[in-house]
Every structure is written in structure tokens, then in C-alpha cells.
Tab-separated table of C-alpha atoms in Angstrom:
chain	number	residue	atom	x	y	z
A	150	MET	CA	43.141	-3.590	21.034
A	151	LEU	CA	40.410	-2.754	23.545
A	152	THR	CA	39.580	-5.360	26.159
A	153	ARG	CA	35.859	-4.564	25.906
A	154	SER	CA	33.519	-2.102	24.247
A	155	PRO	CA	32.542	1.089	26.061
A	156	VAL	CA	28.913	1.366	27.146
A	157	ASN	CA	26.410	4.205	26.648
A	158	GLY	CA	26.967	4.534	22.922
A	159	HIS	CA	30.757	4.582	23.211
A	160	VAL	CA	30.525	8.102	24.629
A	161	SER	CA	33.292	7.722	27.223
A	162	HIS	CA	34.712	5.488	29.923
A	163	TRP	CA	33.440	7.948	32.521
A	164	PHE	CA	29.807	6.933	31.851
A	165	ASP	CA	30.463	3.239	32.442
A	166	GLY	CA	27.600	2.060	34.645
A	167	LEU	CA	25.928	5.466	35.119
A	168	PRO	CA	22.151	5.570	34.525
A	169	ILE	CA	20.548	7.636	31.751
A	170	SER	CA	16.906	8.098	32.600
A	171	ARG	CA	15.253	11.440	31.772
A	172	GLY	CA	12.613	11.691	29.083
A	173	PRO	CA	12.135	14.208	26.249
A	174	LEU	CA	10.099	17.396	26.140
A	175	PRO	CA	6.432	16.273	26.094
A	176	GLY	CA	5.240	19.301	24.103
A	177	SER	CA	5.394	23.088	23.957
A	178	ARG	CA	5.541	24.909	27.269
A	179	ASP	CA	6.407	28.232	28.879
A	180	ALA	CA	9.234	28.995	31.290
A	181	ASP	CA	11.019	31.959	32.815
A	182	VAL	CA	14.441	30.696	31.724
A	183	CYS	CA	15.284	28.153	29.038
A	184	ILE	CA	18.820	26.764	29.019
A	185	VAL	CA	20.019	24.888	25.929
A	186	GLY	CA	22.577	22.254	26.880
A	187	ALA	CA	22.844	20.086	30.002
A	188	GLY	CA	26.601	20.099	30.291
A	189	TYR	CA	28.506	21.840	33.053
A	190	THR	CA	27.721	25.374	31.827
A	191	GLY	CA	23.987	24.801	31.567
A	192	LEU	CA	23.751	22.848	34.826
A	193	TRP	CA	25.824	25.303	36.861
A	194	THR	CA	23.743	28.198	35.501
A	195	ALA	CA	20.511	26.422	36.385
A	196	TYR	CA	21.862	25.605	39.835
A	197	TYR	CA	22.848	29.147	40.771
A	198	LEU	CA	19.799	30.796	39.166
A	199	LYS	CA	17.399	28.528	41.025
A	200	ARG	CA	19.199	29.004	44.322
A	201	ALA	CA	19.203	32.779	43.839
A	202	ASP	CA	15.495	32.892	42.907
A	203	PRO	CA	13.554	29.706	43.736
A	204	SER	CA	10.441	31.118	42.039
A	205	LEU	CA	12.027	30.921	38.575
A	206	ARG	CA	10.604	28.289	36.239
A	207	ILE	CA	13.752	26.915	34.613
A	208	VAL	CA	13.802	24.374	31.784
A	209	VAL	CA	16.994	22.728	30.504
A	210	LEU	CA	16.937	21.128	27.051
A	211	GLU	CA	19.540	18.499	26.169
A	212	ALA	CA	19.954	16.753	22.805
A	213	ARG	CA	21.112	13.443	24.302
A	214	PHE	CA	21.650	13.174	28.065
A	215	ALA	CA	23.187	15.333	30.786
A	216	GLY	CA	26.951	15.489	30.386
A	217	TYR	CA	26.906	13.936	26.895
A	218	GLY	CA	29.362	16.458	25.445
A	219	ALA	CA	32.733	17.615	26.743
A	220	SER	CA	31.431	17.592	30.325
A	221	GLY	CA	31.327	13.796	30.314
A	222	ARG	CA	34.351	13.115	28.119
A	223	ASN	CA	37.128	15.387	29.402
A	224	GLY	CA	40.337	14.584	31.234
A	225	GLY	CA	38.938	15.324	34.681
A	226	TRP	CA	41.086	18.373	35.484
A	227	LEU	CA	39.247	20.716	37.845
A	228	SER	CA	41.899	23.383	37.457
A	229	GLY	CA	42.406	27.134	37.581
A	230	LEU	CA	43.677	27.199	33.997
A	231	VAL	CA	42.507	30.324	32.168
A	232	PRO	CA	40.460	29.578	29.021
A	233	GLY	CA	42.404	32.058	26.937
A	234	ASP	CA	45.557	34.133	26.621
A	235	ARG	CA	46.143	36.277	29.712
A	236	GLU	CA	48.632	38.584	28.012
A	237	ARG	CA	46.308	39.311	25.103
A	238	MET	CA	43.335	39.885	27.406
A	239	ALA	CA	45.458	42.199	29.559
A	240	ARG	CA	46.387	44.293	26.529
A	241	GLN	CA	42.714	44.605	25.658
A	242	TYR	CA	41.100	44.974	29.081
A	243	GLY	CA	43.850	45.776	31.571
A	244	ARG	CA	46.133	43.670	33.727
A	245	ASP	CA	44.209	44.050	36.996
A	246	GLY	CA	41.097	42.540	35.449
A	247	VAL	CA	42.994	39.496	34.216
A	248	VAL	CA	44.610	38.992	37.629
A	249	ALA	CA	41.095	39.068	39.114
A	250	TRP	CA	39.935	36.567	36.475
A	251	GLN	CA	42.787	34.199	37.338
A	252	GLN	CA	42.033	34.468	41.053
A	253	ALA	CA	38.330	33.861	40.432
A	254	LEU	CA	39.169	30.676	38.523
A	255	ASN	CA	41.462	29.450	41.300
A	256	ASP	CA	38.692	30.144	43.819
A	257	ALA	CA	36.189	28.329	41.590
A	258	VAL	CA	38.143	25.089	42.064
A	259	ASP	CA	37.227	25.185	45.751
A	260	GLU	CA	33.700	26.343	44.961
A	261	VAL	CA	33.064	23.211	42.909
A	262	ILE	CA	34.534	21.029	45.644
A	263	ASP	CA	32.325	22.725	48.255
A	264	VAL	CA	29.143	22.363	46.181
A	265	ALA	CA	29.898	18.701	45.503
A	266	ALA	CA	30.248	18.111	49.244
A	267	THR	CA	27.066	20.068	50.040
A	268	GLU	CA	24.998	18.268	47.397
A	269	GLY	CA	26.423	14.825	48.139
A	270	ILE	CA	28.009	14.465	44.687
A	271	ASP	CA	30.633	11.716	44.714
A	272	ALA	CA	32.857	12.774	41.829
A	273	GLY	CA	36.066	11.171	43.069
A	274	ILE	CA	37.535	14.573	43.886
A	275	VAL	CA	41.115	14.716	45.151
A	276	LYS	CA	42.758	18.145	45.230
A	277	GLY	CA	46.279	16.944	44.537
A	278	GLY	CA	47.311	19.811	42.255
A	279	THR	CA	48.825	19.339	38.822
A	280	LEU	CA	52.270	18.420	37.541
A	281	GLU	CA	53.500	19.904	34.276
A	282	VAL	CA	56.577	18.046	33.059
A	283	ALA	CA	59.347	18.577	30.512
A	284	ARG	CA	61.032	15.718	28.682
A	285	ASN	CA	63.698	17.595	26.724
A	286	ALA	CA	65.682	20.846	26.895
A	287	ALA	CA	63.271	22.905	24.769
A	288	GLN	CA	60.304	21.785	26.853
A	289	ALA	CA	62.213	22.588	30.060
A	290	LYS	CA	62.856	26.112	28.821
A	291	ARG	CA	59.137	26.595	28.081
A	292	LEU	CA	58.282	25.063	31.433
A	293	ALA	CA	60.464	27.576	33.276
A	294	SER	CA	58.843	30.435	31.360
A	295	ALA	CA	55.389	29.065	32.129
A	296	MET	CA	56.141	28.888	35.841
A	297	GLN	CA	57.459	32.449	35.841
A	298	ALA	CA	54.255	33.526	34.112
A	299	GLU	CA	52.136	31.841	36.789
A	300	ARG	CA	53.963	33.764	39.476
A	301	ALA	CA	53.685	37.001	37.499
A	302	TRP	CA	49.912	36.477	37.370
A	303	GLN	CA	49.932	36.052	41.173
A	304	VAL	CA	49.190	32.334	41.185
A	305	ASP	CA	50.323	31.232	44.627
A	306	GLY	CA	51.904	27.920	45.581
A	307	VAL	CA	53.612	27.200	42.263
A	308	GLU	CA	56.784	25.181	42.854
A	309	TRP	CA	59.685	24.219	40.580
A	310	LEU	CA	60.688	20.561	40.856
A	311	THR	CA	64.010	19.076	39.842
A	312	LYS	CA	64.014	15.707	38.146
A	313	ASP	CA	64.726	13.992	41.481
A	314	ALA	CA	61.992	15.898	43.321
A	315	ALA	CA	59.433	15.207	40.595
A	316	SER	CA	60.410	11.533	40.507
A	317	GLN	CA	59.500	11.241	44.175
A	318	ARG	CA	55.932	11.995	43.111
A	319	ILE	CA	55.794	9.940	39.908
A	320	GLN	CA	58.325	7.815	38.020
A	321	LEU	CA	58.091	9.136	34.459
A	322	ASP	CA	60.508	8.004	31.784
A	323	GLY	CA	62.672	10.750	30.301
A	324	MET	CA	61.527	13.497	32.666
A	325	VAL	CA	63.918	16.463	32.842
A	326	ALA	CA	62.032	18.765	35.218
A	327	ALA	CA	58.534	19.681	36.353
A	328	TYR	CA	56.558	22.309	38.147
A	329	TYR	CA	53.676	21.891	40.558
A	330	ASN	CA	50.526	24.015	40.712
A	331	PRO	CA	48.211	23.380	43.686
A	332	HIS	CA	45.078	24.803	42.043
A	333	CYS	CA	43.755	21.579	40.518
A	334	ALA	CA	41.763	18.542	41.565
A	335	ARG	CA	41.318	15.141	39.958
A	336	ILE	CA	37.635	14.398	39.283
A	337	GLN	CA	35.458	11.779	37.620
A	338	PRO	CA	33.810	14.176	35.154
A	339	ALA	CA	30.657	12.255	34.246
A	340	GLN	CA	29.829	11.692	37.908
A	341	LEU	CA	30.100	15.439	38.475
A	342	ALA	CA	27.788	16.128	35.514
A	343	ARG	CA	25.188	13.552	36.532
A	344	GLY	CA	25.402	14.644	40.164
A	345	LEU	CA	24.802	18.250	39.151
A	346	ALA	CA	21.816	17.186	37.072
A	347	ASP	CA	20.345	15.406	40.088
A	348	ALA	CA	21.030	18.454	42.270
A	349	VAL	CA	19.156	20.839	39.970
A	350	ASP	CA	16.329	18.289	39.749
A	351	ARG	CA	15.981	18.465	43.517
A	352	LEU	CA	15.844	22.253	43.336
A	353	GLY	CA	12.889	22.076	40.950
A	354	VAL	CA	14.626	22.658	37.610
A	355	VAL	CA	13.159	20.509	34.832
A	356	ILE	CA	15.649	18.759	32.515
A	357	TYR	CA	14.439	17.258	29.257
A	358	GLU	CA	16.895	14.840	27.670
A	359	ARG	CA	16.722	13.440	24.128
A	360	THR	CA	15.452	16.863	23.045
A	361	PRO	CA	17.650	18.460	20.368
A	362	VAL	CA	17.193	22.188	19.863
A	363	THR	CA	16.937	23.125	16.199
A	364	GLU	CA	16.628	26.892	16.562
A	365	ILE	CA	17.310	29.537	19.196
A	366	ALA	CA	15.789	33.002	18.915
A	367	ALA	CA	14.639	35.772	21.236
A	368	GLY	CA	11.963	34.348	23.481
A	369	MET	CA	12.099	30.751	22.337
A	370	ALA	CA	13.980	27.501	21.722
A	371	ARG	CA	12.465	25.208	19.086
A	372	THR	CA	12.745	21.411	19.187
A	373	PRO	CA	11.140	18.553	17.200
A	374	TRP	CA	8.871	17.911	20.207
A	375	GLY	CA	7.674	21.457	20.763
A	376	THR	CA	8.819	24.981	21.562
A	377	VAL	CA	9.861	26.322	24.935
A	378	SER	CA	8.889	29.986	25.193
A	379	ALA	CA	10.838	32.029	27.735
A	380	PRO	CA	11.940	35.662	28.089
A	381	VAL	CA	15.476	34.401	28.864
A	382	VAL	CA	17.149	31.814	26.617
A	383	LEU	CA	20.735	30.814	27.381
A	384	ARG	CA	22.954	28.862	24.998
A	385	ALA	CA	25.381	26.432	26.662
A	386	THR	CA	26.261	24.238	23.701
A	387	GLU	CA	30.103	24.501	23.644
A	388	GLY	CA	31.546	22.166	20.958
A	389	PHE	CA	28.094	21.541	19.449
A	390	THR	CA	27.465	25.234	18.764
A	391	ALA	CA	28.437	24.803	15.101
A	392	THR	CA	25.402	22.546	14.566
A	393	LEU	CA	22.977	25.431	15.204
A	394	PRO	CA	21.698	27.669	12.383
A	395	GLY	CA	23.899	30.697	11.773
A	396	LEU	CA	26.659	29.562	14.143
A	397	LYS	CA	28.712	27.173	11.992
A	398	ARG	CA	31.768	29.450	12.047
A	399	ARG	CA	31.281	30.954	15.510
A	400	TRP	CA	33.341	28.394	17.451
A	401	LEU	CA	35.426	25.608	15.959
A	402	PRO	CA	34.666	22.120	17.347
A	403	MET	CA	38.151	20.888	18.251
A	404	ASN	CA	38.425	17.157	18.740
A	405	SER	CA	40.252	15.551	21.654
A	406	SER	CA	40.650	11.831	22.310
A	407	MET	CA	41.296	9.661	25.353
A	408	ILE	CA	42.040	6.116	26.401
A	409	ALA	CA	41.781	4.387	29.758
A	410	THR	CA	43.683	1.312	30.857
A	411	GLU	CA	42.356	-1.575	32.829
A	412	PRO	CA	42.952	-1.082	36.583
A	413	LEU	CA	46.675	-1.344	37.367
A	414	PRO	CA	47.919	-4.019	39.770
A	415	VAL	CA	49.260	-2.821	43.117
A	416	GLU	CA	52.813	-3.835	42.224
A	417	VAL	CA	52.718	-1.606	39.112
A	418	TRP	CA	51.509	1.364	41.148
A	419	ASP	CA	54.328	0.682	43.596
A	420	ARG	CA	56.781	1.226	40.738
A	421	ILE	CA	55.027	4.336	39.424
A	422	GLY	CA	54.094	6.202	42.593
A	423	TRP	CA	51.510	8.904	41.811
A	424	GLU	CA	50.112	8.623	45.330
A	425	GLY	CA	49.124	12.301	45.370
A	426	ARG	CA	46.684	11.847	42.443
A	427	GLU	CA	48.064	14.959	40.775
A	428	THR	CA	46.800	15.574	37.266
A	429	LEU	CA	49.618	15.252	34.761
A	430	GLY	CA	50.529	17.082	31.564
A	431	ASP	CA	53.539	18.044	29.497
A	432	THR	CA	54.837	21.034	27.559
A	433	ALA	CA	55.053	19.406	24.139
A	434	HIS	CA	53.191	21.191	21.349
A	435	GLY	CA	51.157	18.032	20.762
A	436	PHE	CA	50.638	17.725	24.485
A	437	PHE	CA	49.074	14.966	26.586
A	438	TYR	CA	46.949	15.195	29.731
A	439	ALA	CA	46.397	12.382	32.199
A	440	GLN	CA	45.079	11.327	35.579
A	441	ARG	CA	45.095	8.383	37.961
A	442	THR	CA	41.415	7.488	38.082
A	443	VAL	CA	39.162	6.693	41.010
A	444	ASP	CA	39.330	2.997	40.135
A	445	ASN	CA	43.139	3.036	39.696
A	446	ARG	CA	43.370	3.143	35.926
A	447	ILE	CA	45.357	5.652	33.926
A	448	ALA	CA	43.330	7.874	31.620
A	449	ILE	CA	45.344	9.855	29.068
A	450	GLY	CA	44.322	12.115	26.222
A	451	GLY	CA	45.601	14.251	23.382
A	452	ARG	CA	44.723	15.788	19.996
A	453	SER	CA	45.080	12.857	17.593
A	454	VAL	CA	42.454	13.958	15.013
A	455	PRO	CA	41.992	17.608	15.984
A	456	TYR	CA	39.357	18.725	13.489
A	457	ARG	CA	36.884	17.211	11.032
A	458	TYR	CA	36.127	18.970	7.753
A	459	GLY	CA	33.059	21.202	7.814
A	460	SER	CA	32.948	21.320	11.641
A	461	ARG	CA	31.577	17.785	11.752
A	462	ILE	CA	31.072	16.170	15.145
A	463	ASP	CA	32.117	12.663	16.183
A	464	ARG	CA	29.532	9.902	16.348
A	465	ASP	CA	28.900	9.177	20.024
A	466	GLY	CA	32.565	9.301	20.952
A	467	ARG	CA	33.721	6.633	18.517
A	468	VAL	CA	37.454	6.920	18.035
A	469	PRO	CA	39.630	5.535	15.205
A	470	GLY	CA	41.921	2.622	15.981
A	471	ARG	CA	44.970	4.639	14.940
A	472	THR	CA	44.137	7.208	17.627
A	473	ILE	CA	44.045	4.513	20.307
A	474	LYS	CA	47.374	3.232	18.973
A	475	ASN	CA	48.949	6.711	19.093
A	476	LEU	CA	47.744	7.458	22.615
A	477	THR	CA	48.865	4.026	23.792
A	478	ALA	CA	52.329	4.733	22.374
A	479	THR	CA	52.420	8.059	24.236
A	480	LEU	CA	51.400	6.352	27.468
A	481	HIS	CA	54.052	3.635	27.097
A	482	SER	CA	56.739	6.208	26.291
A	483	ILE	CA	56.203	8.066	29.563
A	484	LEU	CA	55.230	5.080	31.704
A	485	PRO	CA	56.806	1.909	30.305
A	486	GLN	CA	55.778	0.214	33.561
A	487	VAL	CA	52.240	-0.140	32.151
A	488	SER	CA	53.187	-1.711	28.799
A	489	GLY	CA	51.637	-5.003	29.874
A	490	VAL	CA	48.349	-3.459	31.049
A	491	PRO	CA	45.527	-3.680	28.465
A	492	ILE	CA	43.678	-0.619	27.190
A	493	ALA	CA	40.018	-0.909	28.187
A	494	HIS	CA	38.317	2.101	26.620
A	495	GLY	CA	38.885	4.699	23.936
A	496	TRP	CA	36.699	7.703	23.122
A	497	CYS	CA	36.722	11.239	21.761
A	498	GLY	CA	34.728	14.461	21.966
A	499	VAL	CA	34.707	18.092	20.912
A	500	LEU	CA	35.530	21.306	22.725
A	501	ALA	CA	34.849	24.811	21.425
A	502	VAL	CA	37.629	27.091	20.177
A	503	PRO	CA	36.901	30.746	19.304
A	504	ARG	CA	38.993	32.309	16.548
A	505	ASP	CA	41.100	34.227	19.078
A	506	TRP	CA	41.171	31.315	21.590
A	507	GLU	CA	39.355	33.406	24.226
A	508	ALA	CA	36.269	32.176	26.101
A	509	THR	CA	33.317	34.473	26.678
A	510	VAL	CA	30.221	35.022	28.821
A	511	ASP	CA	27.518	37.394	27.628
A	512	PHE	CA	23.860	38.314	28.069
A	513	ASP	CA	21.798	40.754	26.020
A	514	GLN	CA	19.192	42.374	28.256
A	515	ALA	CA	17.272	43.663	25.216
A	516	THR	CA	16.712	40.244	23.614
A	517	GLY	CA	17.029	37.986	26.659
A	518	LEU	CA	19.618	35.881	24.831
A	519	GLY	CA	22.795	34.793	26.590
A	520	TRP	CA	25.640	32.360	26.110
A	521	ALA	CA	28.893	31.129	27.594
A	522	GLY	CA	31.659	28.928	26.260
A	523	GLY	CA	34.632	28.653	23.971
A	524	TYR	CA	36.716	27.252	26.823
A	525	VAL	CA	39.534	25.917	24.573
A	526	GLY	CA	39.780	22.745	26.648
A	527	HIS	CA	40.010	24.509	30.014
A	528	GLY	CA	36.337	24.475	30.892
A	529	VAL	CA	35.782	22.150	33.834
A	530	THR	CA	36.305	24.941	36.357
A	531	ALA	CA	35.543	27.861	34.031
A	532	THR	CA	31.992	26.580	33.536
A	533	ASN	CA	31.278	27.092	37.227
A	534	LEU	CA	32.510	30.673	37.042
A	535	ALA	CA	30.493	31.182	33.852
A	536	GLY	CA	27.337	29.820	35.474
A	537	ARG	CA	27.638	32.180	38.424
A	538	THR	CA	28.412	35.071	36.093
A	539	LEU	CA	25.403	34.363	33.858
A	540	THR	CA	23.262	34.239	36.995
A	541	ASP	CA	24.334	37.746	37.969
A	542	LEU	CA	23.846	39.040	34.420
A	543	VAL	CA	20.357	37.559	34.078
A	544	LEU	CA	19.289	38.859	37.494
A	545	LYS	CA	20.792	42.296	36.706
A	546	ARG	CA	23.185	42.121	39.632
A	547	GLU	CA	26.415	44.055	39.223
A	548	SER	CA	29.212	42.116	40.854
A	549	ASP	CA	32.919	41.404	40.742
A	550	LEU	CA	32.064	38.535	38.392
A	551	THR	CA	30.224	40.674	35.847
A	552	ARG	CA	33.259	42.980	35.672
A	553	LEU	CA	35.700	40.208	34.700
A	554	PRO	CA	37.304	40.716	31.279
A	555	TRP	CA	35.711	37.750	29.531
A	556	VAL	CA	32.225	39.207	30.047
A	557	GLY	CA	31.043	40.601	26.724
A	558	HIS	CA	34.247	39.644	24.917
A	559	GLU	CA	33.714	39.213	21.170
A	560	SER	CA	35.709	36.983	18.840
A	561	LYS	CA	35.794	36.966	15.058
A	562	THR	CA	34.294	34.037	13.203
A	563	TRP	CA	36.467	31.292	11.736
A	564	GLU	CA	37.392	31.227	8.067
A	565	PRO	CA	35.124	29.324	5.642
A	566	GLU	CA	36.073	25.889	4.382
A	567	PRO	CA	38.430	24.659	3.099
A	568	LEU	CA	40.580	27.319	4.781
A	569	ARG	CA	39.407	26.293	8.232
A	570	TRP	CA	40.338	22.637	7.721
A	571	ILE	CA	43.649	23.442	6.004
A	572	GLY	CA	44.622	25.860	8.763
A	573	VAL	CA	43.890	23.549	11.694
A	574	ARG	CA	45.374	20.495	10.036
A	575	GLY	CA	48.468	22.480	9.060
A	576	MET	CA	48.841	23.790	12.601
A	577	TYR	CA	48.901	20.320	14.147
A	578	LEU	CA	51.191	18.919	11.483
A	579	ALA	CA	53.536	21.797	12.308
A	580	TYR	CA	53.337	20.963	16.017
A	581	LYS	CA	54.146	17.331	15.279
A	582	ALA	CA	57.189	18.403	13.277
A	583	ALA	CA	58.231	20.835	16.027
A	584	ASP	CA	58.040	18.119	18.696
A	585	TRP	CA	60.113	15.807	16.498
A	586	HIS	CA	62.716	18.556	16.077
A	587	GLU	CA	62.866	19.371	19.791
A	588	ALA	CA	63.165	15.708	20.786
A	589	ARG	CA	66.418	15.579	18.853
A	590	GLY	CA	68.275	17.956	21.090
A	591	THR	CA	67.501	21.581	20.245
A	592	LYS	CA	67.504	23.749	23.361
A	593	ARG	CA	64.912	26.246	22.208
A	594	THR	CA	61.338	26.114	20.988
A	595	SER	CA	61.194	25.050	17.378
A	596	PRO	CA	60.547	28.014	15.035
A	597	ILE	CA	57.991	25.797	13.271
A	598	ALA	CA	55.767	25.928	16.358
A	599	VAL	CA	56.316	29.671	16.822
A	600	ILE	CA	55.115	30.352	13.286
A	601	ALA	CA	52.148	27.984	13.694
A	602	ASP	CA	51.083	29.745	16.905
A	603	LYS	CA	51.211	33.151	15.253
A	604	ILE	CA	49.165	32.057	12.251
A	605	ALA	CA	46.564	30.294	14.387
A	606	GLY	CA	46.404	33.046	17.013
A	607	ARG	CA	46.930	30.391	19.667
A	608	PRO	CA	48.274	31.287	23.147
A	609	HIS	CA	51.877	30.184	23.684
């Protein structure tokens, strides 16, 4: 049971107490660049475009308020995680390009931190790295393979931790082993989104909130309040892309849910540790992700209801009670020390998943239409890289960024319903069965999960 109701339409705990103030589009107008979506992708693109060319008239249109989507509901991992499958991208575009992509993402972690400092954005940033943990033999085997892969992709600073070494950082129940990756920072995601919105305001970008876009075409974005005409129109709609005409099957809106506890007493933190504020995840197929928040809560998430039939979107982050119960059980299984701490908030949101699980950035010079997204849940840092890349593409600047392998990458569309719903639901039921099997002592990855990954085309 929640101790109180979330504010701001139940969107997420992260918006608790943050103001929502911008008005809607007052009528049709012209611009040089129109950006659809005021999440991280749209805001970063506006930021870098305006800094590169202050003369540009840039308008950002947002259906609700800045950060309303995944940008204000995510787990707060500012990490170098690649939004895709490195091996598959290497086969298609070459290994050197993927190594460069990985390095660019690692560098983007520091770029976000630097911009936040420059713009005075207090997003609770602590670059404590991330801990990936294993809680059984099969998970430990996958964990070792994952760490070897990080080193093979030239990710520096990755460190294997024995159970004892990992326990010095955080006291997790049932932990077998862990590895540490330094390329991650804990953030308060909504504060980053709202701070970015304020920063682009100061630069002279105009953001219209409460302005849903009903159609995007060459030279224009149509809304109920008027049309913005611009030679450049950029789509930054991520998990809400399926709501636009003609794009229902382009990217699948995958649902992810979170809960946050009440602030933990000092004596509970003394038993847990977690002084480094590392982000925390595991190698289960139905994985969790967590952080120690700025105000000393624990926020933890997972895929409880991964997909809604017909690519439907949640209603303002409202989350079923059974999801809160499941996430609470996960939290108590890894940290029984918090079993007496109430759960304060629960929420959910959607992220975009392309059919091949590979994100993309693209811009068509002929039509002036561009887009970025499909981050498969690894978008907090990738959006910054995408925004800088879109800036170079729009301004016709060839750069190391425009040569990265995700630029211009094309994915197939998802299957029509009911195949889409059956496939995704079947995949997560298979993962649940695989985790159950592995928890009972098998030393290798369950073949159920292997088959599910192959059918879904998911990285593994």
C-alpha cells in the first residue's frame, strides 16, 4: 500500500514538487526548426542547435509538459550503455564504428555532467558507476561473459568483484558476484529534464507545453491549436511514436514500472551501505534496476506489465497494484533490511523498442524531416549523443558523430496485432520461467530464455 498519492497526475515520484508552468501554442506560427517532443532528445537537440547557431528560431512542441515521458520516469541511470546490440551492429557496419559509438556514449556521460554544471542544473548527479550483480550460478556465468564483452569493446575501468568485495559496497541478500563499471552516474531524471527546459528557454528556444502534435509532414507539425511551419521538423517522441499517424508499428512502446520507498532511516542505511551511490542492476532475464535517491529513498524498477495490446500507452503513469506488489517483493528479496519501510510512490511509463532493438538517428536533407530514438531503455545518455548528432546533421556538418553506425540505421516494423501482443507477452512469460529455472540451481542460462531472445531478436 502506498503511503500517499503521487502528485502531477501520478506521472512519477521524480516530479514531486516540481513546477509545471508553460502554456500551449497560441496559434499558427513559423520557425526555422520545429522539434516535436520536450523530453531529453528534443531538449538536447534544441540546446545544441541554438548554441551552434543562435539565429535559429526553434520551437519545441510538447503534448503535456517537459519530461512527461520516459525522460521524467526512468531509473536515473546516466550510463554508457549502448542502446542496441554491439555484435549485430558490428556485423552490419564494422567493429571500429561500434567501438567509436561505445566510446562516444561513455564520453557523453561526462558531457551531460559538464552541461549540468555549466547551466546550474541540480539533478542530484553522483558519478558512482554501476554495479551489476548475480544471485545464482547461471547469472554469474552471464555476468562474467558480460564483463569480458565490456573489455572486448574497450570499455575501461570495468572490475570484477567477489561476493566479499561487492558486499563492502552494498549488503545484498543472495549476491554471488558482481562487476563494476565506472561509466555511470546517479541522477534525478525529472530535475535534469526540467533544468534542460529552463536552459533552452534562456537561450531563446520557445517551448509550448500542453500542445499535442497530431500530424508531422515535410515543412510542418499540426496541432489542435495551430500549425508550426518550418523547413526542419524533428521527431523526438520515443515511446509515444506509435500514437502518430502511420507510425503505429514503427517502434513498440515497452512499459516499465517503478516504486520508491519513503526515506530510509540512518540505521537502515548503516546496515545496507551503498555509500558510493552506484546504480544497481542484476543479470536476471526479468531484471531490476535501482538507485539510492537524492533524498535517501530506494527507487527500483522492472518490466511488470511490459506491453499493452494495440500499442496503448499508460494513463499518466498509473500503475496496477499488483505491479507495486511485485516490485516490492523484488526489493525485499534483495534488501530485506527495508521490509519495514513503506512504499511511497509507484508509477510506470513507456520506452521505444525497434523491431531489431537498435536505436537510430536520421535526417533527410531533401524533406527536412529527422528523428532519433528507439533507445530500448538505455536512453538517458544516448539522448545527449543523439541531440549533438542531429545538430550536426541539420547543420550539414560532417563529424565523427555523423559517422557513427546508428546514423541512418533502419529497422523493420513490428508485426500487426495480435502477433505483436502475443510475441511480447510470450517473451516475458518465457523470461519469468527461465528465471524460475535458474534460481533452482542450474549453472547455465536457461534454454527457454535463449529461444525467447532469438525469436524476439533481443540482444543477449
